[in-house]
Short mmCIF file of C-alpha atoms in Angstrom, two decimals:
data_model
loop_
_atom_site.label_atom_id
_atom_site.label_comp_id
_atom_site.label_asym_id
_atom_site.label_seq_id
_atom_site.Cartn_x
_atom_site.Cartn_y
_atom_site.Cartn_z
CA MET A 275 109.09 151.40 320.09
CA ALA A 276 110.07 155.04 320.71
CA PHE A 277 108.84 158.42 319.49
CA THR A 278 110.50 161.84 319.16
CA ASP A 279 111.70 163.65 322.24
CA GLY A 280 109.62 166.33 323.86
CA PRO A 281 107.39 168.96 322.23
CA ILE A 282 110.28 171.34 321.45
CA TYR A 283 110.63 170.80 317.70
CA SER A 284 108.42 171.53 314.71
CA LEU A 285 105.44 169.59 313.46
CA LYS A 286 107.71 167.83 310.97
CA ASP A 287 109.64 166.25 313.85
CA TYR A 288 106.48 164.50 314.97
CA ILE A 289 105.96 163.08 311.50
CA TRP A 290 109.51 161.89 310.82
CA TYR A 291 111.73 159.82 313.09
CA THR A 292 114.36 162.38 314.16
CA PRO A 293 117.15 162.33 316.78
CA ALA A 294 116.92 163.98 320.18
CA ILE A 295 119.82 166.33 319.42
CA VAL A 296 119.48 168.69 316.45
CA GLY A 297 122.10 167.86 313.83
CA GLY A 298 122.89 164.50 315.43
CA SER A 299 122.08 161.05 314.14
CA ALA A 300 119.30 158.83 315.41
CA PRO A 301 120.59 156.18 317.81
CA ALA A 302 120.11 152.58 316.71
CA ASN A 303 118.14 151.94 319.89
CA PRO A 304 116.73 155.15 321.43
CA GLN A 305 116.09 153.38 324.72
CA ASP A 306 119.81 152.62 325.12
CA SER A 307 120.97 156.20 324.36
CA SER A 308 122.18 158.58 327.01
CA ASN A 309 119.18 160.75 326.28
CA SER A 310 116.69 157.90 326.44
CA SER A 311 114.59 159.75 329.02
CA GLN A 312 113.74 162.31 326.35
CA TRP A 313 112.27 159.70 324.04
CA TRP A 314 108.57 159.05 324.29
CA LYS A 315 107.60 155.39 324.66
CA ILE A 316 104.22 153.79 324.20
CA SER A 317 103.72 153.69 327.98
CA ASP A 318 104.30 157.46 328.22
CA HIS A 319 100.99 158.26 326.59
CA ASP A 320 97.91 159.11 328.64
CA ILE A 321 95.59 156.75 326.77
CA ILE A 322 96.63 153.70 324.75
CA PHE A 323 94.65 151.39 322.50
CA TRP A 324 96.51 148.23 321.51
CA LEU A 325 94.85 146.13 318.86
CA GLY A 326 95.78 143.37 316.47
CA ASP A 327 96.15 139.64 315.97
CA MET A 328 97.57 138.70 319.40
CA ASN A 329 97.69 135.00 318.39
CA TYR A 330 96.64 133.74 321.85
CA ARG A 331 94.62 130.51 321.88
CA ILE A 332 92.18 128.65 324.14
CA SER A 333 93.86 126.10 326.40
CA GLN A 334 91.30 123.36 325.91
CA PRO A 335 90.98 120.39 323.55
CA ASN A 336 89.72 121.20 320.07
CA ASP A 337 86.62 119.01 320.28
CA GLN A 338 85.55 120.54 323.60
CA VAL A 339 85.98 124.06 322.24
CA ARG A 340 83.92 123.28 319.17
CA LYS A 341 81.23 121.63 321.29
CA ALA A 342 80.99 124.70 323.55
CA ILE A 343 80.70 126.90 320.45
CA ASN A 344 77.89 124.75 319.06
CA GLU A 345 76.10 125.06 322.40
CA VAL A 346 76.86 128.82 322.48
CA SER A 347 78.45 128.34 325.88
CA ILE A 348 81.49 130.59 325.71
CA ALA A 349 81.77 131.62 329.39
CA THR A 350 83.81 128.50 330.20
CA LEU A 351 85.99 129.14 327.15
CA GLN A 352 86.87 132.64 328.40
CA LYS A 353 88.33 131.15 331.57
CA LYS A 354 90.73 129.14 329.39
CA ASP A 355 91.62 132.07 327.13
CA GLN A 356 95.43 132.34 327.26
CA LEU A 357 95.55 136.14 326.97
CA ARG A 358 93.15 136.68 329.89
CA CYS A 359 95.02 134.14 332.01
CA GLU A 360 98.37 135.83 331.31
CA MET A 361 96.95 139.30 332.05
CA GLU A 362 95.47 138.10 335.36
CA LEU A 363 98.91 136.82 336.32
CA ASP A 364 100.31 140.26 335.33
CA ARG A 365 102.76 138.66 332.92
CA VAL A 366 101.69 140.70 329.87
CA PHE A 367 99.87 143.97 329.16
CA SER A 368 100.15 145.18 332.72
CA GLY A 369 97.50 147.80 333.44
CA TYR A 370 95.55 147.06 330.24
CA PHE A 371 91.88 146.13 330.21
CA GLU A 372 89.53 144.27 327.93
CA PRO A 373 85.76 144.05 328.49
CA SER A 374 84.04 140.68 328.56
CA ILE A 375 83.78 138.91 325.23
CA ASP A 376 80.25 138.04 324.15
CA PHE A 377 81.07 136.98 320.60
CA LEU A 378 82.25 133.63 319.26
CA PRO A 379 85.96 132.96 318.59
CA THR A 380 87.16 134.84 315.56
CA TYR A 381 89.71 132.32 314.28
CA LYS A 382 90.11 130.15 312.22
CA PHE A 383 87.39 129.93 309.52
CA ASP A 384 87.26 128.38 306.10
CA ILE A 385 87.30 131.40 303.81
CA ASN A 386 83.87 132.63 302.67
CA THR A 387 82.05 130.27 305.03
CA ASP A 388 80.87 130.12 308.66
CA ASN A 389 82.74 126.86 309.19
CA TYR A 390 85.67 126.70 311.57
CA ASP A 391 88.86 125.21 310.16
CA THR A 392 88.16 121.94 308.32
CA SER A 393 91.65 121.65 306.88
CA GLU A 394 94.08 118.91 307.79
CA LYS A 395 95.47 121.02 310.66
CA SER A 396 91.98 121.65 312.05
CA ARG A 397 93.09 124.50 314.31
CA THR A 398 91.32 125.08 317.62
CA PRO A 399 88.93 128.07 317.40
CA SER A 400 90.27 131.01 319.41
CA TRP A 401 89.94 134.70 320.12
CA THR A 402 93.16 135.77 318.41
CA ASP A 403 92.02 139.26 317.35
CA ARG A 404 91.73 141.62 320.34
CA ILE A 405 91.44 145.26 321.38
CA LEU A 406 93.01 146.26 324.72
CA TYR A 407 93.23 149.70 326.28
CA ARG A 408 94.95 151.47 329.14
CA SER A 409 94.68 154.90 330.76
CA LYS A 410 97.09 156.57 333.20
CA ARG A 411 94.05 157.97 334.98
CA PRO A 412 91.42 155.24 335.45
CA THR A 413 88.79 157.83 336.38
CA VAL A 414 88.17 161.54 335.83
CA PHE A 415 85.93 164.08 337.52
CA ILE A 416 83.43 166.16 335.64
CA ASN A 417 83.18 169.65 337.16
CA ASN A 418 84.94 168.20 340.23
CA GLN A 419 81.73 166.39 341.13
CA ILE A 420 80.94 163.37 338.93
CA GLU A 421 83.53 160.62 338.71
CA LEU A 422 83.60 158.70 335.42
CA ASP A 423 85.74 155.96 333.96
CA THR A 424 88.26 157.51 331.58
CA ILE A 425 87.42 154.86 328.96
CA GLN A 426 83.93 153.36 328.73
CA THR A 427 83.25 150.51 326.31
CA ILE A 428 80.08 151.07 324.35
CA LYS A 429 80.39 148.05 322.08
CA TYR A 430 82.93 145.25 321.63
CA SER A 431 82.02 142.80 318.87
CA SER A 432 83.05 140.86 315.82
CA ILE A 433 81.73 141.37 312.28
CA ASN A 434 80.39 138.06 311.03
CA ASN A 435 79.35 139.07 307.53
CA ILE A 436 82.93 139.78 306.38
CA LYS A 437 84.19 136.37 305.30
CA PHE A 438 86.98 136.85 302.75
CA SER A 439 89.64 136.17 305.43
CA ASP A 440 90.15 133.24 307.78
CA HIS A 441 89.74 135.79 310.64
CA ARG A 442 86.56 137.61 311.59
CA PRO A 443 87.21 141.34 312.09
CA VAL A 444 86.82 142.73 315.62
CA SER A 445 85.61 146.26 316.35
CA GLY A 446 85.24 148.41 319.43
CA LEU A 447 83.39 151.64 320.15
CA TYR A 448 84.51 153.65 323.19
CA LEU A 449 83.63 156.82 325.04
CA VAL A 450 86.86 158.50 326.15
CA ALA A 451 87.06 161.38 328.62
CA ILE A 452 89.93 163.76 327.88
CA LYS A 453 91.42 165.82 330.69
CA TYR A 454 93.21 168.90 329.41
CA GLN A 455 94.36 172.35 330.29
CA CYS A 456 94.67 174.77 327.39
CA ASP A 457 97.24 177.57 327.08
CA GLU A 458 95.24 179.90 324.87
CA LYS A 459 98.21 182.12 323.91
CA ARG A 460 100.36 179.17 322.93
CA SER A 461 97.45 177.52 321.16
CA ASN A 462 96.80 180.65 319.09
CA ARG A 463 100.47 181.01 318.26
CA ILE A 464 100.69 177.39 317.07
CA ARG A 465 97.49 177.81 315.09
CA GLU A 466 98.87 180.90 313.33
CA GLU A 467 102.15 179.14 312.58
CA LEU A 468 100.31 176.18 311.11
CA ILE A 469 98.06 178.40 309.01
CA ARG A 470 101.10 180.25 307.62
CA GLU A 471 102.89 176.97 306.96
CA PHE A 472 99.92 175.44 305.15
CA ASP A 473 99.24 178.68 303.25
CA ARG A 474 102.83 178.73 302.07
CA ALA A 475 102.67 175.08 301.02
CA GLU A 476 99.36 175.67 299.26
CA ASN A 477 100.63 178.75 297.44
CA GLU A 478 103.71 176.85 296.30
CA SER A 479 101.47 174.13 294.86
CA ILE A 480 99.39 176.60 292.78
CA PRO A 481 100.68 176.84 289.19
CA THR A 482 101.54 180.41 288.20
CA ILE A 483 102.29 181.58 284.67
CA GLU A 484 103.35 184.78 282.96
CA VAL A 485 102.20 185.49 279.42
CA HIS A 486 103.94 187.65 276.82
CA PRO A 487 102.89 189.89 275.16
CA ARG A 488 101.00 191.40 278.06
CA PRO A 489 98.07 191.66 277.89
CA PRO A 490 97.58 189.03 275.19
CA GLN A 491 95.59 190.66 272.38
CA ILE A 492 95.31 189.01 269.00
CA ILE A 493 94.60 191.71 266.41
CA PHE A 494 94.53 190.85 262.71
CA ASN A 495 93.60 193.75 260.39
CA ASN A 496 92.45 193.61 256.78
CA VAL A 497 92.65 189.86 256.55
CA ARG A 498 91.94 188.48 253.08
CA TYR A 499 90.47 185.12 252.17
CA LEU A 500 93.11 182.33 252.40
CA ASP A 501 95.38 184.50 254.58
CA LYS A 502 96.93 182.71 257.57
CA PRO A 503 98.21 185.39 259.96
CA THR A 504 99.89 184.22 263.17
CA TYR A 505 100.31 185.62 266.67
CA PRO A 506 103.33 184.56 268.79
CA LEU A 507 102.56 183.82 272.44
CA THR A 508 105.05 182.90 275.17
CA ILE A 509 103.88 181.11 278.32
CA LYS A 510 106.41 181.14 281.18
CA ASN A 511 106.08 179.06 284.34
CA ILE A 512 107.04 181.40 287.20
CA GLY A 513 105.54 179.25 289.97
CA GLU A 514 107.06 176.63 292.26
CA CYS A 515 105.50 173.59 290.55
CA SER A 516 105.05 172.30 287.02
CA CYS A 517 101.86 173.26 285.22
CA THR A 518 99.64 172.12 282.36
CA CYS A 519 98.03 174.71 280.07
CA THR A 520 95.39 174.35 277.38
CA ILE A 521 93.79 176.90 275.08
CA VAL A 522 90.02 176.53 275.02
CA PRO A 523 87.06 178.52 273.67
CA SER A 524 85.08 180.76 275.97
CA SER A 525 81.34 180.27 276.37
CA ILE A 526 80.71 183.03 273.83
CA SER A 527 83.33 181.89 271.32
CA SER A 528 82.07 181.10 267.83
CA SER A 529 85.32 181.39 265.88
CA PHE A 530 87.56 179.00 267.80
CA HIS A 531 87.42 176.52 264.91
CA CYS A 532 89.18 179.11 262.72
CA LEU A 533 92.26 179.07 264.98
CA THR A 534 95.30 176.81 264.82
CA PHE A 535 97.92 176.27 267.51
CA THR A 536 101.53 175.29 266.86
CA PRO A 537 102.40 173.16 268.69
CA ASN A 538 99.00 171.75 269.62
CA THR A 539 97.67 172.04 273.16
CA PRO A 540 97.99 170.96 275.95
CA TYR A 541 101.37 172.27 277.12
CA ALA A 542 103.24 170.76 280.08
CA ILE A 543 105.69 173.38 281.36
CA ASN A 544 108.29 172.69 284.05
CA VAL A 545 109.32 175.23 286.70
CA LYS A 546 111.20 178.23 285.23
CA GLN A 547 110.63 176.90 281.71
CA GLN A 548 108.57 178.49 278.94
CA GLN A 549 106.50 177.43 275.96
CA HIS A 550 106.33 179.33 272.65
CA VAL A 551 103.02 179.03 270.79
CA ASN A 552 102.00 180.39 267.40
CA ILE A 553 98.27 181.09 267.18
CA GLY A 554 97.13 181.15 263.57
CA PHE A 555 93.89 182.35 262.00
CA ASN A 556 92.64 180.46 258.95
CA ALA A 557 90.63 182.96 256.89
CA LYS A 558 88.98 180.47 254.59
CA THR A 559 85.33 179.76 255.32
CA ASN A 560 82.50 181.88 256.74
CA LEU A 561 84.64 184.97 256.55
CA ARG A 562 83.24 187.69 258.83
CA GLN A 563 84.20 190.32 261.37
CA ILE A 564 85.27 188.74 264.66
CA SER A 565 85.46 190.07 268.20
CA ASP A 566 85.96 187.12 270.49
CA ILE A 567 87.61 185.77 273.64
CA ILE A 568 89.60 182.57 274.06
CA ILE A 569 90.95 181.19 277.34
CA LEU A 570 94.43 180.06 278.30
CA HIS A 571 93.40 177.57 280.97
CA VAL A 572 95.91 176.60 283.66
CA GLU A 573 95.05 173.36 285.46
CA LYS A 574 94.52 174.19 289.17
CA GLY A 575 95.65 177.76 288.49
CA ALA A 576 94.30 181.09 287.28
CA ASP A 577 93.09 181.38 283.69
CA THR A 578 94.25 184.08 281.26
CA PHE A 579 91.78 185.65 278.83
CA ILE A 580 92.99 186.38 275.30
CA THR A 581 91.03 188.81 273.15
CA LEU A 582 90.67 188.12 269.43
CA ASP A 583 89.78 190.95 267.04
CA VAL A 584 89.80 190.34 263.29
CA THR A 585 88.85 192.86 260.61
CA LEU A 586 88.33 191.28 257.22
CA ASP A 587 88.54 192.26 253.61
CA LYS A 588 86.12 189.89 251.92
CA GLY A 589 86.69 191.04 248.36
CA PRO A 590 84.64 188.72 246.14
CA PHE A 591 84.65 185.91 248.70
CA CYS A 592 81.88 185.04 251.17
CA LEU A 593 79.39 187.15 249.22
CA SER A 594 76.08 185.78 248.01
CA LEU A 595 75.60 185.84 244.24
CA ASP A 596 73.20 188.76 244.57
CA ASP A 597 75.74 190.83 246.54
CA HIS A 598 78.06 191.05 243.52
CA PRO A 599 77.67 193.81 240.91
CA ILE A 600 75.29 193.04 238.05
CA THR A 601 77.00 191.19 235.20
CA LEU A 602 77.25 193.23 231.99
CA TYR A 603 77.27 191.95 228.40
CA ASN A 604 78.22 193.67 225.16
CA ASN A 605 75.69 192.77 222.46
CA GLU A 606 77.86 194.22 219.74
CA THR A 607 81.02 192.20 220.54
CA LYS A 608 79.08 189.28 222.02
CA LYS A 609 81.35 189.25 225.04
CA TYR A 610 81.05 189.78 228.74
CA ILE A 611 82.62 192.94 230.11
CA TYR A 612 85.48 192.10 232.44
CA SER A 613 87.11 195.52 232.81
CA ASN A 614 86.30 197.98 235.56
CA ASP A 615 85.35 200.61 232.99
CA ARG A 616 82.01 199.09 232.13
CA LYS A 617 80.10 202.11 230.77
CA PRO A 618 76.66 200.64 231.52
CA ASP A 619 74.99 203.60 229.74
CA SER A 620 76.15 202.37 226.32
CA GLU A 621 73.37 201.16 224.08
CA HIS A 622 75.21 197.90 223.44
CA ILE A 623 75.69 197.14 227.14
CA VAL A 624 72.95 195.11 228.78
CA GLU A 625 72.55 193.88 232.35
CA MET A 626 72.46 190.08 232.61
CA ILE A 627 70.39 189.79 235.79
CA ASN A 628 70.10 186.00 235.49
CA ASP A 629 73.79 185.41 234.89
CA PRO A 630 76.34 184.67 237.63
CA PRO A 631 78.76 187.37 238.80
CA ILE A 632 81.51 188.19 236.30
CA VAL A 633 84.22 186.78 238.57
CA TYR A 634 82.66 183.29 238.25
CA ILE A 635 82.12 183.62 234.50
CA SER A 636 85.69 184.79 233.88
CA LEU A 637 87.16 181.80 235.73
CA ILE A 638 84.84 179.24 234.09
CA ASP A 639 85.37 180.67 230.60
CA CYS A 640 89.13 180.63 231.06
CA LEU A 641 89.02 176.96 232.14
CA ARG A 642 86.73 175.96 229.26
CA GLU A 643 89.14 177.51 226.77
CA ARG A 644 91.96 175.36 228.10
CA ASN A 645 92.42 171.74 227.19
CA ASP A 646 94.60 170.77 230.14
CA VAL A 647 91.98 170.54 232.91
CA ASP A 648 93.12 167.23 234.42
CA LEU A 649 91.00 166.84 237.56
CA LEU A 650 92.84 163.82 238.93
CA ASN A 651 96.19 165.55 238.54
CA ILE A 652 94.95 168.81 240.08
CA PHE A 653 93.51 167.02 243.13
CA ASN A 654 96.65 164.96 243.58
CA SER A 655 98.17 165.83 246.99
CA ASP A 656 101.57 166.72 245.46
CA THR A 657 99.94 169.17 243.03
CA GLN A 658 97.82 170.68 245.80
CA ASP A 659 100.92 171.25 247.95
CA SER A 660 102.66 173.05 245.10
CA LEU A 661 99.82 175.49 244.34
CA ASP A 662 100.27 179.11 245.40
CA LEU A 663 96.81 180.68 245.26
CA ILE A 664 97.67 184.04 246.83
CA PRO A 665 98.66 185.81 243.53
CA ILE A 666 95.46 184.77 241.72
CA ARG A 667 93.43 185.59 244.83
CA ASP A 668 94.89 189.09 244.82
CA LYS A 669 93.89 189.48 241.19
CA LEU A 670 90.28 188.76 242.12
CA TYR A 671 90.45 191.39 244.87
CA GLU A 672 91.70 193.88 242.26
CA ASN A 673 89.04 192.86 239.67
CA ASN A 674 91.79 191.69 237.37
CA TYR A 675 90.50 188.78 235.30
CA ASP A 676 93.55 188.17 233.14
CA PHE A 677 94.64 184.64 234.08
CA THR A 678 97.06 184.09 231.22
CA ASN A 679 100.01 183.54 233.53
CA ASN A 680 98.13 181.40 236.04
CA SER A 681 98.14 177.61 235.93
CA THR A 682 94.97 175.64 235.30
CA GLY A 683 95.17 174.16 238.81
CA GLU A 684 95.29 177.64 240.38
CA ILE A 685 92.30 178.84 238.34
CA LEU A 686 90.18 175.77 239.16
CA MET A 687 90.98 175.81 242.86
CA ILE A 688 90.27 179.53 243.32
CA PHE A 689 86.95 178.99 241.51
CA LEU A 690 86.05 176.13 243.89
CA TYR A 691 87.07 178.27 246.89
CA LEU A 692 84.67 180.97 245.66
CA LEU A 693 81.88 178.40 245.64
CA GLN A 694 82.85 177.05 249.08
CA SER A 695 82.85 180.56 250.54
CA LEU A 696 79.23 181.28 249.56
CA PRO A 697 77.13 182.01 252.70
CA GLN A 698 74.60 179.50 251.30
CA PRO A 699 75.76 176.68 249.03
CA LEU A 700 74.83 176.78 245.37
CA ILE A 701 72.19 174.14 246.18
CA SER A 702 70.67 175.91 249.19
CA TYR A 703 70.23 174.24 252.58
CA GLU A 704 66.48 174.55 252.19
CA ILE A 705 66.47 172.60 248.93
CA GLN A 706 68.87 169.99 250.32
CA ASP A 707 66.63 169.46 253.34
CA LYS A 708 63.49 169.02 251.26
CA ILE A 709 65.11 166.51 248.92
CA PHE A 710 67.56 164.63 251.16
CA LEU A 711 66.67 165.09 254.82
CA ASN A 712 64.20 162.19 255.11
CA ALA A 713 65.07 160.35 251.92
CA LYS A 714 68.22 158.35 252.68
CA GLU A 715 66.59 155.02 251.76
CA THR A 716 64.45 156.25 248.84
CA LEU A 717 67.52 157.78 247.15
CA SER A 718 69.64 154.64 247.40
CA ARG A 719 69.14 153.73 243.73
CA PRO A 720 70.83 155.72 240.90
CA GLU A 721 67.51 156.27 239.07
CA ASP A 722 65.96 157.78 242.21
CA MET A 723 68.91 160.12 242.63
CA ALA A 724 68.56 161.16 238.99
CA LYS A 725 64.94 162.17 239.65
CA ALA A 726 66.09 164.13 242.69
CA VAL A 727 68.61 166.00 240.54
CA SER A 728 65.87 167.02 238.09
CA ILE A 729 63.69 168.27 240.95
CA ILE A 730 66.58 170.24 242.45
CA ILE A 731 67.39 171.93 239.12
CA GLU A 732 63.77 173.06 238.79
CA ARG A 733 63.86 174.59 242.31
CA LEU A 734 67.00 176.65 241.69
CA LYS A 735 66.76 180.37 241.05
CA ALA A 736 67.78 181.51 237.60
CA LYS A 737 71.20 182.83 238.63
CA GLU A 738 72.05 179.75 240.68
CA ARG A 739 70.79 177.42 237.91
CA ASN A 740 72.91 179.25 235.35
CA LEU A 741 76.06 178.91 237.44
CA PHE A 742 75.20 175.29 238.29
CA PHE A 743 74.99 174.30 234.62
CA ARG A 744 78.24 176.10 233.81
CA PHE A 745 79.87 174.19 236.66
CA LEU A 746 78.55 170.84 235.39
CA LEU A 747 79.61 171.51 231.79
CA LEU A 748 83.09 172.33 232.96
CA VAL A 749 83.34 169.18 235.09
CA GLN A 750 81.83 167.01 232.35
CA LYS A 751 84.40 168.24 229.82
CA SER A 752 87.29 167.34 232.10
CA TRP A 753 85.85 164.17 233.68
CA PRO A 754 88.41 161.36 233.69
CA THR A 755 87.91 158.06 231.93
CA LYS A 756 87.66 154.75 233.80
CA ASP A 757 91.25 153.87 232.87
CA GLN A 758 92.50 157.24 234.12
CA ILE A 759 90.68 156.76 237.43
CA GLU A 760 92.17 153.30 237.99
CA LYS A 761 95.66 154.51 237.09
CA ALA A 762 95.42 157.56 239.43
CA ASN A 763 94.20 155.45 242.34
CA GLN A 764 97.04 152.99 241.85
CA GLU A 765 99.66 155.73 241.74
CA SER A 766 98.45 158.10 244.45
CA GLY A 767 95.80 156.43 246.57
CA ASP A 768 92.17 157.52 246.70
CA THR A 769 92.52 160.49 244.34
CA PHE A 770 89.19 159.92 242.58
CA ASN A 771 87.14 160.03 245.78
CA ILE A 772 89.06 163.11 246.90
CA CYS A 773 88.15 164.72 243.57
CA ILE A 774 84.45 163.94 244.08
CA ASP A 775 84.65 165.15 247.70
CA ILE A 776 85.96 168.59 246.75
CA LEU A 777 83.58 169.06 243.83
CA ALA A 778 80.55 168.00 245.90
CA LEU A 779 81.54 170.17 248.86
CA SER A 780 81.86 173.16 246.54
CA ILE A 781 78.19 173.11 245.58
CA LEU A 782 76.62 171.42 248.65
CA HIS A 783 79.00 172.38 251.48
CA GLU A 784 78.94 169.97 254.44
CA HIS A 785 75.18 169.78 254.93
CA LEU A 786 74.75 166.21 253.67
CA ASP A 787 76.72 163.13 254.58
CA ARG A 788 79.57 162.03 252.34
CA ASN A 789 77.69 159.21 250.58
CA GLN A 790 74.81 161.51 249.66
CA ARG A 791 77.23 164.14 248.33
CA HIS A 792 79.02 161.55 246.19
CA ALA A 793 75.80 160.07 244.82
CA PHE A 794 74.49 163.54 243.99
CA ILE A 795 77.53 164.76 242.06
CA LEU A 796 77.73 161.51 240.06
CA ALA A 797 74.00 161.69 239.26
CA CYS A 798 74.45 165.30 238.10
CA LEU A 799 77.18 164.31 235.70
CA ASN A 800 75.17 161.40 234.30
CA GLU A 801 72.13 163.63 233.84
CA GLU A 802 74.16 166.27 232.06
CA LYS A 803 75.68 163.65 229.75
CA LYS A 804 72.16 162.59 228.74
CA ASN A 805 71.19 166.18 227.94
#
C-alpha cells in the first residue's frame, strides 16, 4: 500500500491517488517505480494503528479452549495465541504492540446469542479481531523533563452486548502524544488558501438567479370584476449550479389566493437556463384594493421580494345591497326606473327602500320574461366554457340594463356572480351560524330543514328577503323535471349537483359544508312550491 509522494502538491493530491510526476501516469506498483522513494508507505508514518479481523487462532484443542473460557482462565490461552507467538518471533508486525487481553475470545458466536459456535464445524474460540499500534518514537519528553510513552492504552475491550454478528466488536481508547514543530507563516498561508478554496466552492454551490423585469413590481390598475390581468416574469439561473424556485406568500400576504401561476410552481432551472412565468390576478371574489408582497423563494439561495399593487373598479360588484343607490319606481307606468335619468323629484317617482338594487331587479325581470332558462344546459361545462361575460359585465358598469342581445346563460351567470360577490352572503353568516352551526344532526331530516328555512326567512331584513324570494321564484320557474335531471346526468356527468352547488354558493357562499348547502337549497324550493 502506497500514498502520494511528498507534501508538494495540493490538498486534492492527498485525496486522490495521483502519480509522483505531474502529467504522468500512476505506476501499476509504486514500490517498483524508479521514484518509489517518493511514495509514502504505511511504515513511513509516525504513528500507525492497524486494526481488523486478523484471523489468527489459538493453538490448542477446541475442548480445552472452551473449558478455559468456562473457568475464565484466559492467561494460558494468551500464551497459545498465534498472533502473539508470531509477533514475539518477529515474523509479523515488527515493532507493533498490543496490550494484554483481558476479555474473552471474540470469535465465533452463534448470532444473537452468547454461545460459541455450535454448528457442525464447531470452530475453536479465538481472538481474531485485534488492534495493534506502532510509533517511530516509543517515548516523548514533555518540556524536556517528563518522559512519556508516545501511545498509552486507556482501555482495550470487547463489546458483548452487540450480537448481530458472529464476531464481538473490539474497541480501544488511547492517549497519544504528538510531537510537532509548527511553521506559523506556512500554516497561515495554507489556512488562507484553504479558506479561499472552500469559499469558492461554497459560493459556486449557492444558487443565484436574475429576475426580469427588475425590480419585479406587479401593478394592475383599474381592474374590473372578472378581469384576469397577467404579469410576465422571467427567472434566469446565473449561478454555477441548478436551482429550484417557488413563489410563496409573505407573512403579511392576504391576497395570494387571488393569484395564478402559469406554469405552476416549483420551477427547476438548470445552469444558464431561464423560466418564463405568467402571474395572473383573478378579480372575482372579495374585490378590494391590494398592496401586498409575495416571495420568489430560491432553495438554499437568496429570496426575491415581488410587490403587488392592485387598484380596483368595483362597479356594482362586491357592494352590499345598502351601498347601491335607492331603487326607484314609477307609480304611473308601474315600472322600475332603469335609466340614469331618474328624476327622483317627480311626483310619480317613489323610493323603494325595501326593494333590491335596480341592477338585481333588471337581471331577474329579464330572466323571468324569457322562457328558455334551462338550468342544466347553462351549468353544462361546454356551455360554461362558451360564455363570454365581459360584454354584459361592462354593461353593468355603465348602468346599461338592456340585455336584449345577451344570451340567457350570460344574464343568469352575471346575476349569480353579483350574488357571490356580496361582502356578506344573502343569508348572512350570523344567521347561518345560529341555524346551522350546532345543528348538523337535528337538520338531517327534510321536515327539520323546512322549519329552518322558515326561521331563516323570518330573520332576513326586508331588502334581503325581497331579493331572496325573487331568486327562489326564478329558480322554481326554471327547475328541471326528474326526467331532465336523469338525462343530463347521463349525457354530461354530475350536472345536477353542479347546478345545486352554484345556486347554493350564490346565496350562502362557502360558510356551510356542501351537504348542508344542498339540503338548504332543495328545502327552499320545496317550501316555495308549497306557498
